[in-house]
Coordinates of C-alpha atoms in Angstrom, one line a residue:
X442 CA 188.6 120.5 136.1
X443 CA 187.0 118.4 133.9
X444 CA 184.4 116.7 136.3
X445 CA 183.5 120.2 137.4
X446 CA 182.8 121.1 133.6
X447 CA 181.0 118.1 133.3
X448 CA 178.8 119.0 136.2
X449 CA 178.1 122.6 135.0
X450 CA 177.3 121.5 131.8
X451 CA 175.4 118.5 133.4
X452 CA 173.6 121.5 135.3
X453 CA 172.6 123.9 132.5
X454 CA 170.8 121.1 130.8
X455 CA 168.9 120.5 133.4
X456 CA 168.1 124.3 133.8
X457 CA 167.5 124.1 129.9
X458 CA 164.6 121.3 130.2
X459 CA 163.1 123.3 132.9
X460 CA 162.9 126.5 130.8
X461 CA 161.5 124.7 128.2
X462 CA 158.6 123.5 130.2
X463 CA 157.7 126.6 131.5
X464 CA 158.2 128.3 128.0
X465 CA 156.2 125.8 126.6
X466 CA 153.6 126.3 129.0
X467 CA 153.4 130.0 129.0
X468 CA 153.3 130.3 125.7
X469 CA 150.1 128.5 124.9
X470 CA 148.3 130.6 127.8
X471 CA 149.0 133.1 125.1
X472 CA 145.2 134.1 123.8
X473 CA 145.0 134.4 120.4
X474 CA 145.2 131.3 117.8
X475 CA 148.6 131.3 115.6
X476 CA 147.0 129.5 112.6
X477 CA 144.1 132.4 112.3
X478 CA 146.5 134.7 112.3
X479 CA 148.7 133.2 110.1
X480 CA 146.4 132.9 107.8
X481 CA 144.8 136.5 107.7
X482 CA 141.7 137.3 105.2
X483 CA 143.0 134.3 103.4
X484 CA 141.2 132.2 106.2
X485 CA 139.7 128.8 104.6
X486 CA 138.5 126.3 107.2
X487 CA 140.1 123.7 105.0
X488 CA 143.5 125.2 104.8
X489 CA 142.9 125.9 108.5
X490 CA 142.2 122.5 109.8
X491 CA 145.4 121.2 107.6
X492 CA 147.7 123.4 108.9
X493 CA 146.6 122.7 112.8
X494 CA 147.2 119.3 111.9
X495 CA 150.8 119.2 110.3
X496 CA 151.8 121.9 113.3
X497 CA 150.2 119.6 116.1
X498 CA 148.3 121.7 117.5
X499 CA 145.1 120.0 117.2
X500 CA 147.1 117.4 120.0
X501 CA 147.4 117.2 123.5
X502 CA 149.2 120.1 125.1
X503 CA 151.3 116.5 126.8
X504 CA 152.2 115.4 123.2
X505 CA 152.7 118.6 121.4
X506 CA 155.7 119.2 124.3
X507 CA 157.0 115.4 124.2
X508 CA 156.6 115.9 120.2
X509 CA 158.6 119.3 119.8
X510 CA 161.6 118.6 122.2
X511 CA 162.3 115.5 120.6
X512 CA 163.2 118.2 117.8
X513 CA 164.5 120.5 119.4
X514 CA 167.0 118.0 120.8
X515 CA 168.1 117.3 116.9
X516 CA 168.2 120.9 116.3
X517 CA 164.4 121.3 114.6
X518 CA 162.8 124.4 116.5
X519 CA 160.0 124.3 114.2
X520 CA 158.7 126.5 111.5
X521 CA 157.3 130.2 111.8
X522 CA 154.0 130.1 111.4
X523 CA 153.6 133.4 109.8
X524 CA 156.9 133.3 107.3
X525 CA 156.9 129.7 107.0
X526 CA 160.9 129.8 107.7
X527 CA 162.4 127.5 110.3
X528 CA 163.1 128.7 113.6
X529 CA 166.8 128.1 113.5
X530 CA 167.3 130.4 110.6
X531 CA 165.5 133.2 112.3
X532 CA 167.3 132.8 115.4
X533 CA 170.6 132.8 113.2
X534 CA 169.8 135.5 110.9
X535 CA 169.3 138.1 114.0
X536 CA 172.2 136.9 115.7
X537 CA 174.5 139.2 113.6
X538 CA 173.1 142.2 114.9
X539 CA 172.6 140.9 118.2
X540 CA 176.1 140.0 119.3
X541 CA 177.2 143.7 117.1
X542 CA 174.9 145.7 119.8
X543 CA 176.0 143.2 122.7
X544 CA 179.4 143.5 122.6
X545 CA 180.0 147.3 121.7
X546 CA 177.4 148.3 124.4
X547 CA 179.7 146.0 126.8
X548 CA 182.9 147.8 125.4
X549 CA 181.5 151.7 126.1
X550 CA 180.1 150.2 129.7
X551 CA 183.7 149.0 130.3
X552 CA 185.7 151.8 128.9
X553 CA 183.3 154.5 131.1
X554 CA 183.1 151.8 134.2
X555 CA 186.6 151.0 135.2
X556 CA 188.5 154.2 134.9
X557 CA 185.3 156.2 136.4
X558 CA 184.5 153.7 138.9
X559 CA 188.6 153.2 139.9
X560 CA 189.1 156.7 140.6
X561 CA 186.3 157.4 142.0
X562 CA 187.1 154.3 144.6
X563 CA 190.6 155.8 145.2
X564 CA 189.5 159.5 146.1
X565 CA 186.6 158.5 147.9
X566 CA 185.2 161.5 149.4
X567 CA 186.5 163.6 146.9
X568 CA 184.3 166.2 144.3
X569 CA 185.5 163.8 141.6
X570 CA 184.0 161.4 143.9
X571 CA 180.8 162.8 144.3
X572 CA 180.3 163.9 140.3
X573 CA 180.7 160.4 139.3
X574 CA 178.9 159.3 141.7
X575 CA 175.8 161.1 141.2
X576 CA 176.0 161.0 137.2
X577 CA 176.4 157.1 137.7
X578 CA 172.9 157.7 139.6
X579 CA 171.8 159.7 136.8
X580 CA 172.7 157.1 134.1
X581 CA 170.9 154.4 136.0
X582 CA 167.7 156.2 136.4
X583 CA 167.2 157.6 133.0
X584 CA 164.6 155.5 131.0
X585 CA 166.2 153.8 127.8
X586 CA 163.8 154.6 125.7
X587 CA 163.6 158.6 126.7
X588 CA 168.0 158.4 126.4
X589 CA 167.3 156.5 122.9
X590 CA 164.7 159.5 122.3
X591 CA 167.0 162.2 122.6
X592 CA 169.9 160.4 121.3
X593 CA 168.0 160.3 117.9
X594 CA 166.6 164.1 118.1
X595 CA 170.5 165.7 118.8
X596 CA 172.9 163.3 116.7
X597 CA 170.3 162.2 113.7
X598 CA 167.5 164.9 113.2
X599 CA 169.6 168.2 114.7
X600 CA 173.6 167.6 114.1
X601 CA 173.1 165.4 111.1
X602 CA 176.1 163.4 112.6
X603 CA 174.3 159.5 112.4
X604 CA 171.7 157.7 111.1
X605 CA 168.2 157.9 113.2
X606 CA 167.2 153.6 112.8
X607 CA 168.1 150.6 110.9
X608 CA 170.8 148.3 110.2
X609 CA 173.0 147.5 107.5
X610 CA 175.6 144.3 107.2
X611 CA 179.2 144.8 108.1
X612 CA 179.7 142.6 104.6
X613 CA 177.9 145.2 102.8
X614 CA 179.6 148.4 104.2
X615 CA 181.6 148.6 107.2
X616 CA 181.1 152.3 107.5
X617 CA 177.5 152.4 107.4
X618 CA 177.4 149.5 109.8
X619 CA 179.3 151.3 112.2
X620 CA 177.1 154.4 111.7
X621 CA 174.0 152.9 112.5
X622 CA 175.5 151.0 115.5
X623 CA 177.1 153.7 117.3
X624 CA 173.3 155.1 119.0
X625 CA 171.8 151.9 120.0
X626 CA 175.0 151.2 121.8
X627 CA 175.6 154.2 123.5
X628 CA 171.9 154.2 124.9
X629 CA 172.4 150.3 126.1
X630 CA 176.4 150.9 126.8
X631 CA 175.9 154.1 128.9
X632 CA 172.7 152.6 131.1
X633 CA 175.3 149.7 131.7
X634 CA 178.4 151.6 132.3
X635 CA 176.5 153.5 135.3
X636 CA 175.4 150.1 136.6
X637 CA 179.3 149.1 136.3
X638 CA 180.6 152.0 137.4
X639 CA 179.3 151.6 141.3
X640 CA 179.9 148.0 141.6
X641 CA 183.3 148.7 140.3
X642 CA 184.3 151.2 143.2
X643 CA 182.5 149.3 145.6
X644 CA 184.8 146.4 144.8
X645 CA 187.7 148.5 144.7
X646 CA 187.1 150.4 147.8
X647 CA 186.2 146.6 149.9
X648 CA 189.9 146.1 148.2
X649 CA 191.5 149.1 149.7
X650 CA 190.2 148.4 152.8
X651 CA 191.9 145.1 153.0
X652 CA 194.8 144.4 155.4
X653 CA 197.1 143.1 152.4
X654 CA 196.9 146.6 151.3
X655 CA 198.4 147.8 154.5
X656 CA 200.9 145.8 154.5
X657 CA 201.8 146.8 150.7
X658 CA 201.9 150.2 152.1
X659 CA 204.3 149.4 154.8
X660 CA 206.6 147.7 152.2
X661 CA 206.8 151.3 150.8
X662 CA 205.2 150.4 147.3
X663 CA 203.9 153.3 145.3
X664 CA 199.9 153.9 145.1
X665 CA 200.2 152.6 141.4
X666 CA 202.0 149.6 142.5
X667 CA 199.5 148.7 145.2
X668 CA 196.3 149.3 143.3
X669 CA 198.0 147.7 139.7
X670 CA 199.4 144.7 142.0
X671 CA 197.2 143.8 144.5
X672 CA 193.8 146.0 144.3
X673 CA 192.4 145.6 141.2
X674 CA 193.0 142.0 140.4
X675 CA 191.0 141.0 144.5
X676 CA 188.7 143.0 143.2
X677 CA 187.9 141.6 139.8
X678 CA 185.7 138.7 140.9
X679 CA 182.5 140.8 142.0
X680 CA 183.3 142.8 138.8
X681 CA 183.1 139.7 136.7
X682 CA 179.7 138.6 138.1
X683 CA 178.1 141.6 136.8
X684 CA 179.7 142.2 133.7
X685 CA 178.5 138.1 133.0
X686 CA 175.3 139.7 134.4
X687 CA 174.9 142.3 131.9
X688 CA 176.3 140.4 128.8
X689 CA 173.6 137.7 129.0
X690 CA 171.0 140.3 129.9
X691 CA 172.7 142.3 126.1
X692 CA 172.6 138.9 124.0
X693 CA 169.1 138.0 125.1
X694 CA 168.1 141.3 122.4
X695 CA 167.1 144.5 124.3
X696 CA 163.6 144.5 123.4
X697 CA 163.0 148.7 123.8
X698 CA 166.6 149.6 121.9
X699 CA 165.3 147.4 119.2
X700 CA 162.3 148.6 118.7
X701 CA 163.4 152.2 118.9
X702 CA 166.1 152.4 116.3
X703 CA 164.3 149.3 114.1
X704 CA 167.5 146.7 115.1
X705 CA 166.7 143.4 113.5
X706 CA 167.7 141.5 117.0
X707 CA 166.7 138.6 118.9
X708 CA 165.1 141.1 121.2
X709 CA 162.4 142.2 118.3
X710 CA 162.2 138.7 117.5
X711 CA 160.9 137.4 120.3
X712 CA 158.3 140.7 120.5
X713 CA 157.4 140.0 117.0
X714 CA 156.6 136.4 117.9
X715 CA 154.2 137.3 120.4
X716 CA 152.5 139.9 118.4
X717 CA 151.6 137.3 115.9
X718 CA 151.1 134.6 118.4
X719 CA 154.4 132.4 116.6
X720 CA 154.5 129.9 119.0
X721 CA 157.4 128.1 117.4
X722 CA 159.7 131.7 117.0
X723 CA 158.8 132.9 120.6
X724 CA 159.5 129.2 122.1
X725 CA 163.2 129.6 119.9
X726 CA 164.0 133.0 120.9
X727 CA 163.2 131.9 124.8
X728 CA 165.7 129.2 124.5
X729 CA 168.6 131.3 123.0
X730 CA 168.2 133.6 125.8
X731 CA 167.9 130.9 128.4
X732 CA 171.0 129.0 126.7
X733 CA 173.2 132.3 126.2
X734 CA 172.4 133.2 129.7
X735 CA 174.0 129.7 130.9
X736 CA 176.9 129.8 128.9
X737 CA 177.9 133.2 130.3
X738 CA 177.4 132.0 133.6
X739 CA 179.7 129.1 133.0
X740 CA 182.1 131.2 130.9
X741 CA 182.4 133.6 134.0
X742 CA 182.8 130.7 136.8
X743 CA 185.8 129.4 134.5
X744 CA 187.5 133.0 134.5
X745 CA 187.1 133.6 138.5
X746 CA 189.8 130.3 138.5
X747 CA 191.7 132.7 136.6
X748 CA 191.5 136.0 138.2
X749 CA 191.7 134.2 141.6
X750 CA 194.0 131.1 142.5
X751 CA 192.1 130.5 145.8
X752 CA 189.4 129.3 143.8
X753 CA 189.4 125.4 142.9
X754 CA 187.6 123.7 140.4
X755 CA 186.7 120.7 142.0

């Protein structure tokens, strides 16, 4: 268990260094210069020409990427060239409301997934069948930011019910925090849950169809029993891929919800930083979403040894 930890771990850092080469190296193809922007109508050549020097930029492309990942290996992602603030402390004051959106999207995908997509797998063929089916379809195909759109125009600006944008602290007030979470994750959580909800009876019905099922059957256990006892958990490993799938593809910031109901995210982040040509923000933001992305990976791979004792960790 431990040597196969210490190659996975041994393997996302290698994925890491290549995403940071490729960051690095798309985001100076970037047009635009950071500095003149930073700067605004305040631009003075002389306050220009100091500030490309103390960022590097007036350095090899070679040098400024040997430069800024000996940092980054200490922790030092740099400093915002528009705000001034490090990197880390960007990254870290988003995270809040990025793991908030994450993980209650992930929590209505699962709660509409599993039953929906369970039944649905058990009476294949039936109406019920068909209805979840085709809304599933429905879910999948509708735009995020048209769902986010509506969402907005019936609960905030016609019932009254919720806020229409913004965020507050769950330090500050709970309630409101709550409140202004609840349509940002139903437009991410229901796009998901429709995603979920056909791998889920596709897993389940591959389970169904499986000869220990028969013989489970021929033992005389009840439907319940069989589908409790021996369906679901055979049929939890594909499931687990893509809910690992969508949780890093959540955590990385979803860029349209974000910018839709103003959710201070990593997501908007990383847009910002591209708008104002923040080298140092958009490179952070890249690696947060490469690095979250891994760890879920690796988080799921340890779980299938636990959903499934025919897998070894070797």
């Amino acid at each position: 268990m431990l040597r196969w930890l210490a190659v996975r771990v041994g393997s996302m850092l290698v994925a890491m260094l290549g995403v940071t080469v490729a960051v690095f190296a798309l985001v100076h193809l970037i047009p635009g210069d950071p500095i003149r922007n930073s700067l605004g109508t305040r631009f003075n050549q002389e306050i220009y020409d100091r500030k490309r020097a103390e960022s590097g930029l007036d350095q090899p492309l070679v040098e400024q990427f040997v430069r800024w990942l000996g940092r980054a290996v200490r922790g030092d992602l740099g400093e915002s060239f528009r705000s001034n603030r490090t990197v880390t402390s960007l990254v870290v004051e988003r995270l809040p409301a990025t793991l908030s959106l994450a993980f209650a999207a992930l929590a209505i995908a699962l709660l509409i997934a599993i039953p929906v997509g369970i039944i649905s797998a058990v009476r294949a063929g039936s109406k019920l069948d068909y209805a979840a089916t085709a809304a599933s379809q429905v879910g999948v195909s509708v735009p995020e930011f048209w769902a986010a759109i509506m969402y907005i125009l019936l609960f905030a600006l016609t019932l009254s019910w919720l806020p229409p944008a913004g965020y507050v602290s769950p330090f500050e007030s709970p309630l409101e925090w709550a409140r202004h979470l609840v349509l940002p994750a139903l437009t991410v959580g229901l796009v998901s849950g429709s995603i979920l909800t056909r791998f889920v009876r596709s897993a389940v019905l591959e389970a169904l169809n499986q000869d220990y099922v028969r013989t489970a059957q021929a033992k005389g256990l009840s439907s319940r029993q069989i589908v409790t006892g021996h369906v679901l958990p055979n049929a939890a490993i594909p499931i687990l891929t893509v809910v690992g799938l969508q949780l890093g593809f959540m955590l990385g910031g979803v860029v349209v919800v974000e910018v839709i109901f103003a959710w201070p995210g990593i997501g908007r982040l990383a847009l910002t930083a591209v708008e104002d040509r923040d080298y140092a923000v958009l490179q952070g933001a890249v690696l947060y979403l490469a690095f979250t992305f891994l760890l879920v990976n690796l988080l799921v791979d340890v779980l299938y040894a636990i959903a499934d004792p025919r897998v070894r960790l070797r």
